[in-house]
Amino acid sequence: MASEKPLVAVTCTAPVNIAVIKYWGKRDEELILPINSSLSVTLHQDQLKTTTTAAISKDFTEDRIWLNGREEDVGQPRLQACLREIRRLARKRRSAGDEDPLPLSLSYKVHVASVNNFPTAAGLASSAAGYACLAYTLAQVYGVEGDLSEVARRGSGSACRSLYGGFVEWQMGQRADGKDSVARQVAPESHWPELRVLILVVSAEKKLTGSTVGMQTSVETSPLLRFRAEALVPARMAEMARCVMERDFQAFGQLTMKDSNQFHATCLDTFPPISYLNDTSRRIIHLVHRFNAHHGQTKVAYTFDAGPNAVIFTLDDTMAEFVAAVRHSFPLESNGDKCPASRSRFLKGLPVRPALLSDELKAALGMEPTPGGIKYIIATQVRPGTQPSAWHGAGAGARHAKSSLHPCLSGKPTC
Ligand code: DP6
């Protein structure tokens, strides 16, 4: 066995994913097993990502975690489930006699620091990126290899899809122990390079009903949800995989919108009802359908998760015109459109060239502009999944490694 090291730390990043066939409802609350399979698109980390550093050291006296600079309760059941699972896998690996990449005692405590570069809990899938990153970073620091679906899933169901890039399905599985409830890549990010994603941020506030509680109530009260899961989703999964494989945007866009609408219909079928969409969300839906009707084909598609923000899919040749249609329908409040700084704050991420709207399209949109309805837009695209960004092994070179760590993880018992 190699010599014992005082501290080992790893930093990894993970992306957000957006489901085009939605996960809503669990068959096992403890193991986080879904009542239906789901399919998602992984977004580019330049615009939306979680960065997590995990360190283990013999000097740490307890497990601790900081989220966006604030210490959180490490005793939360989901966090504990991830930690237990990763330590179990690490012990299994050691007892199997595999070469040990990490000569540190498994009884050492871990410190974790995680930051998002986007608003947390605002319907932008922050828990998916957060738990995918936690699972992956812990796996690196504890020397665990193989599929991490189970570890990520125990934190948040949708997190297992953020482990992979491109187009990803989470197979619901049949087994009671959840061993076959895993994520897998359907196609890599390079498969459909023209696909673009626009996030229309309507509100960056925390949602009123979280996904976990919302889907629990839906499972208990919505007959539509059960019908959807059993009778409709299996065929939708197959059709969505076909759309992706054949890069059939028309069918991809239509099914994405239908599935989003059906998910929100199950929310309304829940008792008491849950409504995640607001007036601006409904105006965006109207805008997309008017835009498509004007062009005589599906050129843009929307999907909404558990919040009012819209995620729009389109192709690169349509992005500029659609952004212009959004600006026209949702101008900045108080003359902001004339100020270059406000204009650039409104559109973040990938550059989008300015486009002029034809009078015919303006008339076809047929909407009274709603100033300030959309706070800002993030333009992005499809990209790879969770990845390591730095490895800090104390020992030789430890001084350099430690100096680049998050202050919470500097090897001292307190932050
Ligand atoms: C609407 O994965 O956040 O975004 O497993 O309880 O943590 P928990 O729920 P979560 O639910 C995501 C729901 C959704 C649809 C989806 O991403 O598939």
CSV table of C-alpha atoms in Angstrom, one decimal, residues 54-380:
chain,number,residue,atom,x,y,z
A,54,ALA,CA,-14.6,17.5,-2.1
A,55,ALA,CA,-11.7,16.9,0.2
A,56,ILE,CA,-11.0,14.1,2.7
A,57,SER,CA,-8.4,14.5,5.4
A,58,LYS,CA,-7.4,12.8,8.7
A,59,ASP,CA,-7.6,16.4,10.2
A,60,PHE,CA,-11.3,16.7,9.6
A,61,THR,CA,-13.5,15.8,12.6
A,62,GLU,CA,-16.9,15.7,10.9
A,63,ASP,CA,-18.5,15.7,7.4
A,64,ARG,CA,-19.4,19.3,6.4
A,65,ILE,CA,-20.9,20.9,3.3
A,66,TRP,CA,-21.1,24.5,1.9
A,67,LEU,CA,-23.5,25.5,-0.8
A,68,ASN,CA,-22.9,28.8,-2.6
A,69,GLY,CA,-20.7,29.9,0.3
A,70,ARG,CA,-23.2,29.0,3.1
A,71,GLU,CA,-22.8,26.0,5.4
A,72,GLU,CA,-25.7,23.6,5.1
A,73,ASP,CA,-26.9,20.8,7.3
A,74,VAL,CA,-24.9,17.7,6.3
A,75,GLY,CA,-27.5,15.5,8.0
A,76,GLN,CA,-30.1,16.0,5.3
A,77,PRO,CA,-31.3,12.5,4.4
A,78,ARG,CA,-30.6,12.8,0.6
A,79,LEU,CA,-27.1,14.0,1.2
A,80,GLN,CA,-26.5,11.2,3.8
A,81,ALA,CA,-27.8,8.7,1.3
A,82,CYS,CA,-25.2,9.8,-1.3
A,83,LEU,CA,-22.4,9.7,1.2
A,84,ARG,CA,-23.4,6.3,2.5
A,85,GLU,CA,-23.7,4.9,-1.0
A,86,ILE,CA,-20.3,6.2,-2.2
A,87,ARG,CA,-18.6,4.9,0.9
A,88,ARG,CA,-20.3,1.5,0.4
A,89,LEU,CA,-19.0,1.4,-3.2
A,90,ALA,CA,-15.5,2.4,-2.1
A,91,ARG,CA,-15.4,-0.3,0.6
A,92,LYS,CA,-16.7,-2.9,-1.9
A,93,ARG,CA,-13.9,-1.9,-4.2
A,94,ARG,CA,-11.3,-2.3,-1.5
A,95,SER,CA,-12.6,-5.6,-0.3
A,96,ALA,CA,-12.6,-6.9,-3.9
A,97,GLY,CA,-8.8,-6.3,-3.8
A,98,ASP,CA,-8.8,-3.9,-6.7
A,99,GLU,CA,-5.8,-1.7,-7.0
A,100,ASP,CA,-6.4,1.1,-4.5
A,101,PRO,CA,-6.0,4.5,-6.2
A,102,LEU,CA,-6.5,6.4,-2.9
A,103,PRO,CA,-4.3,5.4,0.0
A,104,LEU,CA,-6.5,7.2,2.6
A,105,SER,CA,-8.6,5.6,5.3
A,106,LEU,CA,-12.3,5.4,4.4
A,107,SER,CA,-13.2,6.5,7.9
A,108,TYR,CA,-11.8,10.0,7.2
A,109,LYS,CA,-14.4,12.8,7.1
A,110,VAL,CA,-15.2,14.8,3.9
A,111,HIS,CA,-15.7,18.5,3.4
A,112,VAL,CA,-17.6,19.6,0.3
A,113,ALA,CA,-18.1,23.0,-1.2
A,114,SER,CA,-20.4,23.6,-4.2
A,115,VAL,CA,-21.3,26.7,-6.2
A,116,ASN,CA,-23.7,27.3,-9.1
A,117,ASN,CA,-23.2,29.9,-11.7
A,118,PHE,CA,-27.0,30.4,-12.0
A,119,PRO,CA,-30.0,31.0,-9.6
A,120,THR,CA,-30.5,28.0,-7.3
A,121,ALA,CA,-34.0,26.4,-7.1
A,122,ALA,CA,-35.6,28.7,-9.7
A,123,GLY,CA,-36.8,25.9,-11.9
A,124,LEU,CA,-33.4,25.7,-13.7
A,125,ALA,CA,-32.6,22.2,-12.6
A,126,SER,CA,-30.0,23.2,-10.0
A,127,SER,CA,-30.6,20.1,-7.9
A,128,ALA,CA,-29.8,17.9,-11.0
A,129,ALA,CA,-26.5,19.6,-11.6
A,130,GLY,CA,-25.7,19.8,-7.9
A,131,TYR,CA,-26.2,16.1,-7.1
A,132,ALA,CA,-24.6,14.9,-10.3
A,133,CYS,CA,-21.6,17.0,-9.4
A,134,LEU,CA,-21.6,15.7,-5.8
A,135,ALA,CA,-21.8,12.0,-6.9
A,136,TYR,CA,-19.0,12.4,-9.4
A,137,THR,CA,-16.7,14.4,-7.2
A,138,LEU,CA,-17.2,12.0,-4.3
A,139,ALA,CA,-16.5,9.1,-6.6
A,140,GLN,CA,-13.3,10.7,-7.8
A,141,VAL,CA,-12.1,11.5,-4.2
A,142,TYR,CA,-13.0,8.0,-2.9
A,143,GLY,CA,-11.6,6.2,-6.0
A,144,VAL,CA,-15.0,4.7,-7.1
A,145,GLU,CA,-15.5,3.8,-10.7
A,146,GLY,CA,-18.4,2.7,-12.9
A,147,ASP,CA,-21.9,4.0,-13.4
A,148,LEU,CA,-22.9,6.5,-10.7
A,149,SER,CA,-26.6,6.7,-11.5
A,150,GLU,CA,-27.6,5.3,-8.2
A,151,VAL,CA,-25.5,7.7,-6.2
A,152,ALA,CA,-26.7,10.8,-8.1
A,153,ARG,CA,-30.3,9.5,-8.1
A,154,ARG,CA,-30.4,9.2,-4.4
A,155,GLY,CA,-29.7,13.0,-4.2
A,156,SER,CA,-32.3,14.0,-6.9
A,157,GLY,CA,-33.9,11.7,-9.5
A,158,SER,CA,-33.1,13.9,-12.5
A,159,ALA,CA,-29.5,14.2,-11.4
A,160,CYS,CA,-28.6,10.8,-12.9
A,161,ARG,CA,-29.2,12.3,-16.3
A,162,SER,CA,-26.6,15.1,-15.8
A,163,LEU,CA,-23.8,12.5,-15.5
A,164,TYR,CA,-23.8,12.1,-19.2
A,165,GLY,CA,-23.6,14.6,-22.1
A,166,GLY,CA,-25.7,15.0,-25.2
A,167,PHE,CA,-29.1,13.2,-25.2
A,168,VAL,CA,-29.7,11.0,-22.1
A,169,GLU,CA,-32.4,8.6,-21.0
A,170,TRP,CA,-33.1,7.5,-17.5
A,171,GLN,CA,-34.6,4.0,-17.7
A,172,MET,CA,-37.1,3.6,-15.0
A,173,GLY,CA,-36.2,-0.1,-14.4
A,174,GLN,CA,-38.3,-2.8,-12.9
A,175,ARG,CA,-36.4,-4.2,-10.0
A,176,ALA,CA,-37.4,-3.3,-6.4
A,177,ASP,CA,-33.8,-2.6,-5.4
A,178,GLY,CA,-33.4,-0.1,-8.3
A,179,LYS,CA,-30.3,-1.6,-9.7
A,180,ASP,CA,-31.7,-1.3,-13.3
A,181,SER,CA,-32.9,2.3,-12.8
A,182,VAL,CA,-30.0,3.9,-14.6
A,183,ALA,CA,-29.1,6.7,-17.0
A,184,ARG,CA,-27.5,6.1,-20.3
A,185,GLN,CA,-26.5,8.2,-23.3
A,186,VAL,CA,-28.8,8.0,-26.3
A,187,ALA,CA,-26.5,10.2,-28.5
A,188,PRO,CA,-23.5,12.3,-27.8
A,189,GLU,CA,-23.5,16.1,-28.0
A,190,SER,CA,-21.8,16.1,-31.4
A,191,HIS,CA,-24.7,14.3,-32.9
A,192,TRP,CA,-26.9,17.3,-33.5
A,193,PRO,CA,-24.6,20.4,-33.6
A,194,GLU,CA,-27.3,22.7,-35.0
A,195,LEU,CA,-29.6,22.4,-32.0
A,196,ARG,CA,-29.8,25.5,-29.9
A,197,VAL,CA,-31.4,26.2,-26.5
A,198,LEU,CA,-32.7,29.5,-25.1
A,199,ILE,CA,-33.7,29.8,-21.5
A,200,LEU,CA,-36.2,32.6,-21.0
A,201,VAL,CA,-35.9,33.6,-17.4
A,202,VAL,CA,-39.4,34.8,-16.2
A,203,SER,CA,-38.6,34.6,-12.5
A,204,ALA,CA,-35.5,33.7,-10.6
A,205,GLU,CA,-37.4,33.3,-7.4
A,206,LYS,CA,-37.6,30.0,-5.4
A,207,LYS,CA,-40.7,28.0,-6.5
A,208,LEU,CA,-43.7,27.6,-4.2
A,209,THR,CA,-44.1,23.9,-4.6
A,210,GLY,CA,-40.9,21.9,-4.9
A,211,SER,CA,-40.7,19.0,-7.3
A,212,THR,CA,-40.4,16.3,-4.6
A,213,VAL,CA,-43.6,17.4,-2.7
A,214,GLY,CA,-45.4,18.2,-6.0
A,215,MET,CA,-44.8,14.8,-7.5
A,216,GLN,CA,-45.7,13.0,-4.3
A,217,THR,CA,-49.2,14.7,-4.3
A,218,SER,CA,-49.6,14.0,-8.0
A,219,VAL,CA,-48.9,10.2,-7.4
A,220,GLU,CA,-51.4,10.2,-4.6
A,221,THR,CA,-54.2,12.1,-6.4
A,222,SER,CA,-53.9,12.3,-10.2
A,223,PRO,CA,-55.4,9.5,-12.3
A,224,LEU,CA,-54.1,11.3,-15.3
A,225,LEU,CA,-50.5,10.8,-14.1
A,226,ARG,CA,-50.9,7.1,-13.7
A,227,PHE,CA,-52.4,6.8,-17.2
A,228,ARG,CA,-49.6,8.9,-18.6
A,229,ALA,CA,-46.9,6.8,-17.0
A,230,GLU,CA,-48.3,3.4,-17.9
A,231,ALA,CA,-50.1,4.0,-21.2
A,232,LEU,CA,-48.3,6.9,-22.9
A,233,VAL,CA,-44.7,7.4,-21.8
A,234,PRO,CA,-43.3,4.1,-23.2
A,235,ALA,CA,-44.3,5.0,-26.8
A,236,ARG,CA,-43.2,8.6,-26.3
A,237,MET,CA,-39.7,7.5,-25.1
A,238,ALA,CA,-39.3,5.4,-28.3
A,239,GLU,CA,-40.5,8.2,-30.5
A,240,MET,CA,-38.3,10.8,-28.9
A,241,ALA,CA,-35.2,8.6,-29.3
A,242,ARG,CA,-36.1,8.2,-33.0
A,243,CYS,CA,-36.5,12.0,-33.4
A,244,VAL,CA,-33.0,12.5,-31.8
A,245,MET,CA,-31.3,9.8,-33.8
A,246,GLU,CA,-32.8,11.1,-37.1
A,247,ARG,CA,-32.4,14.7,-36.1
A,248,ASP,CA,-36.1,15.2,-37.0
A,249,PHE,CA,-36.7,18.7,-35.5
A,250,GLN,CA,-40.4,18.9,-36.5
A,251,ALA,CA,-41.3,15.8,-34.6
A,252,PHE,CA,-38.8,16.5,-31.8
A,253,GLY,CA,-40.3,19.9,-31.2
A,254,GLN,CA,-43.9,18.8,-31.3
A,255,LEU,CA,-43.4,15.9,-28.9
A,256,THR,CA,-41.3,18.1,-26.5
A,257,MET,CA,-44.2,20.6,-26.4
A,258,LYS,CA,-46.9,17.9,-26.0
A,259,ASP,CA,-45.0,16.3,-23.2
A,260,SER,CA,-44.5,19.5,-21.3
A,261,ASN,CA,-48.2,20.3,-21.7
A,262,GLN,CA,-49.1,16.9,-20.5
A,263,PHE,CA,-46.9,17.2,-17.4
A,264,HIS,CA,-48.5,20.5,-16.5
A,265,ALA,CA,-51.9,18.9,-17.1
A,266,THR,CA,-51.1,16.3,-14.5
A,267,CYS,CA,-50.1,19.1,-12.2
A,268,LEU,CA,-53.6,20.6,-12.6
A,269,ASP,CA,-55.1,17.2,-12.2
A,270,THR,CA,-53.4,16.9,-8.9
A,271,PHE,CA,-55.5,17.8,-5.9
A,272,PRO,CA,-55.1,20.4,-4.6
A,273,PRO,CA,-53.9,21.5,-8.1
A,274,ILE,CA,-50.3,22.7,-8.7
A,275,SER,CA,-49.7,25.4,-11.2
A,276,TYR,CA,-46.1,26.2,-12.2
A,277,LEU,CA,-46.9,28.3,-15.2
A,278,ASN,CA,-47.8,32.0,-14.9
A,279,ASP,CA,-49.3,34.5,-17.4
A,280,THR,CA,-45.9,35.2,-19.0
A,281,SER,CA,-45.3,31.4,-19.5
A,282,ARG,CA,-48.7,31.2,-21.2
A,283,ARG,CA,-47.8,34.2,-23.4
A,284,ILE,CA,-44.5,32.5,-24.4
A,285,ILE,CA,-46.5,29.3,-25.4
A,286,HIS,CA,-48.8,31.5,-27.5
A,287,LEU,CA,-45.8,33.3,-29.1
A,288,VAL,CA,-44.2,30.0,-30.1
A,289,HIS,CA,-47.3,28.6,-31.7
A,290,ARG,CA,-47.9,31.9,-33.6
A,291,PHE,CA,-44.3,32.0,-34.7
A,292,ASN,CA,-44.5,28.4,-36.0
A,293,ALA,CA,-47.9,29.0,-37.6
A,294,HIS,CA,-46.4,32.0,-39.5
A,295,HIS,CA,-43.6,29.8,-40.9
A,296,GLY,CA,-46.0,26.8,-41.6
A,297,GLN,CA,-43.7,24.4,-39.6
A,298,THR,CA,-42.4,23.7,-36.1
A,299,LYS,CA,-39.3,26.0,-36.0
A,300,VAL,CA,-39.2,26.5,-32.2
A,301,ALA,CA,-40.5,24.4,-29.2
A,302,TYR,CA,-41.0,25.1,-25.5
A,303,THR,CA,-40.7,23.0,-22.4
A,304,PHE,CA,-41.4,24.1,-18.8
A,305,ASP,CA,-40.2,22.3,-15.6
A,306,ALA,CA,-41.5,22.9,-12.1
A,307,GLY,CA,-41.4,26.7,-12.6
A,308,PRO,CA,-42.5,29.5,-15.0
A,309,ASN,CA,-39.2,29.7,-16.9
A,310,ALA,CA,-39.3,28.5,-20.5
A,311,VAL,CA,-36.7,26.4,-22.2
A,312,ILE,CA,-36.9,26.9,-26.0
A,313,PHE,CA,-35.3,24.5,-28.5
A,314,THR,CA,-34.6,25.7,-32.0
A,315,LEU,CA,-32.0,25.3,-34.8
A,316,ASP,CA,-29.1,27.8,-35.3
A,317,ASP,CA,-30.7,29.2,-38.5
A,318,THR,CA,-33.8,30.3,-36.5
A,319,MET,CA,-32.3,31.5,-33.2
A,320,ALA,CA,-31.8,35.2,-34.2
A,321,GLU,CA,-35.3,35.6,-35.6
A,322,PHE,CA,-36.9,34.0,-32.6
A,323,VAL,CA,-34.8,36.1,-30.2
A,324,ALA,CA,-36.0,39.2,-32.1
A,325,ALA,CA,-39.6,38.0,-31.7
A,326,VAL,CA,-39.1,37.6,-28.0
A,327,ARG,CA,-37.6,41.1,-27.7
A,328,HIS,CA,-40.5,42.5,-29.7
A,329,SER,CA,-43.1,40.7,-27.5
A,330,PHE,CA,-41.3,41.3,-24.2
A,331,PRO,CA,-39.4,44.5,-24.5
A,332,LEU,CA,-37.2,45.7,-21.6
A,333,GLU,CA,-39.0,48.0,-19.1
A,334,SER,CA,-38.4,51.8,-19.2
A,335,ASN,CA,-36.5,52.3,-22.5
A,336,GLY,CA,-33.9,49.6,-21.7
A,337,ASP,CA,-34.0,48.5,-25.3
A,338,LYS,CA,-32.1,51.7,-26.3
A,339,CYS,CA,-29.3,51.2,-23.8
A,340,PRO,CA,-26.5,48.8,-25.0
A,341,ALA,CA,-25.6,47.7,-21.4
A,342,SER,CA,-29.2,46.7,-20.7
A,343,ARG,CA,-29.5,45.0,-24.0
A,344,SER,CA,-26.4,42.9,-23.3
A,345,ARG,CA,-27.6,42.0,-19.8
A,346,PHE,CA,-30.8,40.8,-21.4
A,347,LEU,CA,-29.1,38.3,-23.6
A,348,LYS,CA,-26.4,36.2,-22.0
A,349,GLY,CA,-24.4,33.2,-23.3
A,350,LEU,CA,-23.9,32.4,-27.0
A,351,PRO,CA,-23.7,35.5,-29.2
A,352,VAL,CA,-26.9,36.0,-31.3
A,353,ARG,CA,-26.8,38.3,-34.3
A,354,PRO,CA,-29.4,41.0,-34.4
A,355,ALA,CA,-32.3,40.3,-36.8
A,356,LEU,CA,-35.1,42.4,-38.1
A,357,LEU,CA,-38.7,41.2,-37.9
A,358,SER,CA,-40.8,41.5,-41.0
A,359,ASP,CA,-44.1,43.4,-40.6
A,360,GLU,CA,-45.9,40.2,-41.6
A,361,LEU,CA,-44.3,38.3,-38.7
A,362,LYS,CA,-45.0,41.1,-36.2
A,363,ALA,CA,-48.7,41.1,-37.3
A,364,ALA,CA,-48.8,37.3,-37.1
A,365,LEU,CA,-47.6,37.3,-33.5
A,366,GLY,CA,-50.6,39.4,-32.8
A,367,MET,CA,-49.6,40.2,-29.2
A,368,GLU,CA,-49.7,43.3,-27.1
A,369,PRO,CA,-46.0,43.7,-25.9
A,370,THR,CA,-45.5,42.9,-22.2
A,371,PRO,CA,-42.6,45.0,-21.0
A,372,GLY,CA,-40.4,43.3,-18.4
A,373,GLY,CA,-42.2,39.9,-18.7
A,374,ILE,CA,-38.9,38.2,-19.4
A,375,LYS,CA,-36.0,39.2,-17.1
A,376,TYR,CA,-33.2,37.8,-19.4
A,377,ILE,CA,-32.4,35.1,-21.9
A,378,ILE,CA,-29.5,32.6,-21.7
A,379,ALA,CA,-28.5,31.3,-25.2
A,380,THR,CA,-26.8,27.9,-25.0
